[in-house]
Amino acid sequence: MFDVLTYLFEQYSDPAAFGDRGALTRQLNAVGFDDDDIGEALDWLDSVSETSVEPYLGADEGSGLRVYADSELEHLPSDVRGLIQFLEDNGALSPAQREMVIDRLLELDPEDLDVDTAKLLVLMVLWAQQAELPILLGEALLEAVHGEPTMQ
């Protein structure tokens, strides 16, 4: 699934440019991706695209420290929670976006969660929202896609 998401991010500047799901699935099959991975990735992207930011906006009105529920603490490794906090502290995530990212991460199998996966999924959520990123933080997130910093 993550390879498909990475491919889509690299090929499309806007998720709205995907067009028809059937045509996109055929294109991804032609590139060599597995049907299950394609389905998972497109379903995950659909859930991000279809999720309204409205329920999360209340988080932007509050102030203070985000306290994780016990179930969230069990599911999200401490380094992933640290990444989320770092991104929020440095203006890459608003509190509403943070909550959306946490919800998307909680949908994944805990075995698949690490910092690189979290970086990719944060990038995908922000990409789906067409959000602006501070350049240096964007570069840090792009490491998850390219495996190395793109700026020298």
Coordinates of C-alpha atoms in Angstrom, one line a residue:
M1 CA 0.0 0.0 0.0
F2 CA 2.7 2.5 0.9
D3 CA 4.6 2.0 -2.4
V4 CA 1.4 2.8 -4.2
L5 CA 0.8 5.9 -2.2
T6 CA 4.4 7.0 -2.8
Y7 CA 4.0 6.4 -6.5
L8 CA 0.8 8.4 -6.7
F9 CA 2.4 11.3 -4.7
E10 CA 5.4 11.4 -7.1
Q11 CA 3.2 11.2 -10.3
Y12 CA 0.4 13.6 -9.4
S13 CA 0.6 17.1 -8.1
D14 CA -3.1 17.0 -7.2
P15 CA -5.1 14.0 -6.0
A16 CA -8.1 15.4 -7.9
A17 CA -6.1 14.6 -11.1
F18 CA -6.5 10.9 -10.6
G19 CA -9.6 10.7 -12.7
D20 CA -11.6 7.5 -12.9
R21 CA -10.7 4.9 -10.3
G22 CA -10.9 2.1 -12.8
A23 CA -8.5 3.8 -15.2
L24 CA -6.2 4.6 -12.3
T25 CA -6.3 1.0 -11.1
R26 CA -5.4 -0.2 -14.6
Q27 CA -2.5 2.3 -14.8
L28 CA -1.2 1.1 -11.4
N29 CA -1.6 -2.6 -12.5
A30 CA 0.4 -1.8 -15.7
V31 CA 3.2 -0.3 -13.6
G32 CA 3.3 -3.5 -11.6
F33 CA 1.5 -3.0 -8.4
D34 CA -0.5 -5.8 -6.8
D35 CA -4.4 -5.5 -6.8
D36 CA -4.6 -5.8 -3.0
D37 CA -2.1 -3.0 -2.5
I38 CA -3.8 -0.8 -5.1
G39 CA -7.2 -1.4 -3.4
E40 CA -5.9 -0.6 0.1
A41 CA -4.1 2.5 -1.1
L42 CA -7.0 3.9 -3.0
D43 CA -9.5 3.1 -0.2
W44 CA -7.2 4.9 2.2
L45 CA -6.9 7.9 -0.1
D46 CA -10.7 7.9 -0.5
S47 CA -11.2 7.9 3.2
V48 CA -8.8 10.9 3.5
S49 CA -10.4 12.8 0.6
E50 CA -14.0 12.1 1.8
T51 CA -13.2 13.1 5.4
S52 CA -14.5 16.5 6.1
V53 CA -12.2 18.7 8.1
E54 CA -15.2 20.2 9.9
P55 CA -15.3 17.7 12.8
Y56 CA -11.6 18.5 13.5
L57 CA -11.9 22.3 13.5
G58 CA -12.7 22.4 17.2
A59 CA -9.1 21.4 17.9
D60 CA -7.9 24.6 16.3
E61 CA -9.9 26.7 18.8
G62 CA -8.4 25.1 21.8
S63 CA -5.0 25.5 23.4
G64 CA -2.8 23.3 25.5
L65 CA -1.1 19.9 25.1
R66 CA -2.6 17.0 23.3
V67 CA -3.1 14.1 25.7
Y68 CA -3.4 10.7 24.1
A69 CA -6.0 8.1 25.2
D70 CA -4.7 4.8 26.4
S71 CA -5.8 3.1 23.1
E72 CA -3.9 5.7 21.1
L73 CA -0.8 5.2 23.3
E74 CA -0.9 1.5 22.7
H75 CA -1.3 1.9 18.9
L76 CA 1.1 4.8 18.2
P77 CA 4.7 4.3 19.0
S78 CA 6.4 7.1 21.1
D79 CA 8.6 8.2 18.1
V80 CA 5.5 8.6 15.9
R81 CA 3.8 10.7 18.6
G82 CA 7.0 12.7 18.9
L83 CA 7.0 13.3 15.1
I84 CA 3.4 14.5 15.3
Q85 CA 4.2 16.9 18.1
F86 CA 7.3 18.2 16.3
L87 CA 5.3 18.9 13.1
E88 CA 2.6 20.7 15.0
D89 CA 5.2 22.7 17.1
N90 CA 6.9 23.8 13.9
G91 CA 3.7 24.8 12.0
A92 CA 3.5 21.9 9.6
L93 CA 0.3 20.6 11.2
S94 CA -2.6 22.6 12.7
P95 CA -4.3 20.9 15.6
A96 CA -7.2 19.9 13.3
Q97 CA -4.7 18.4 10.8
R98 CA -3.0 16.6 13.7
E99 CA -6.3 15.0 14.7
M100 CA -7.0 13.9 11.2
V101 CA -3.5 12.4 10.9
I102 CA -3.9 10.6 14.2
D103 CA -7.2 9.1 13.0
R104 CA -5.6 8.0 9.7
L105 CA -2.7 6.4 11.6
L106 CA -5.1 4.6 13.9
E107 CA -6.6 2.9 10.9
L108 CA -3.3 1.1 10.2
D109 CA -2.0 -2.1 11.6
P110 CA 0.3 -1.2 14.5
E111 CA 2.9 -3.5 13.0
D112 CA 3.1 -1.1 10.0
L113 CA 3.7 2.0 12.1
D114 CA 7.1 3.6 12.3
V115 CA 8.4 7.1 11.8
D116 CA 8.9 6.7 8.0
T117 CA 5.4 5.4 7.5
A118 CA 4.0 8.2 9.7
K119 CA 5.9 10.8 7.6
L120 CA 4.5 9.4 4.4
L121 CA 0.9 9.4 5.8
V122 CA 1.3 12.9 7.1
L123 CA 2.5 14.0 3.7
M124 CA -0.4 12.2 2.0
V125 CA -3.0 13.8 4.3
L126 CA -1.5 17.3 3.7
W127 CA -1.3 16.5 -0.1
A128 CA -4.9 15.4 -0.2
Q129 CA -5.8 18.7 1.5
Q130 CA -3.5 20.7 -0.7
A131 CA -2.0 22.2 2.4
E132 CA 1.2 24.4 2.3
L133 CA 4.2 23.1 4.2
P134 CA 7.2 25.0 5.5
I135 CA 10.0 24.1 3.1
L136 CA 12.4 22.5 5.5
L137 CA 9.7 20.4 7.2
G138 CA 8.4 19.4 3.7
E139 CA 11.9 18.2 2.9
A140 CA 12.0 16.2 6.1
L141 CA 8.7 14.5 5.2
L142 CA 9.8 13.9 1.6
E143 CA 12.6 11.8 3.0
A144 CA 10.0 9.1 3.6
V145 CA 9.2 9.2 -0.2
H146 CA 12.7 9.4 -1.6
G147 CA 14.7 7.8 1.2
E148 CA 17.1 10.7 1.5
P149 CA 16.9 14.5 1.8
T150 CA 16.4 16.2 -1.6
M151 CA 18.0 19.5 -0.5
Q152 CA 21.7 19.6 -0.1

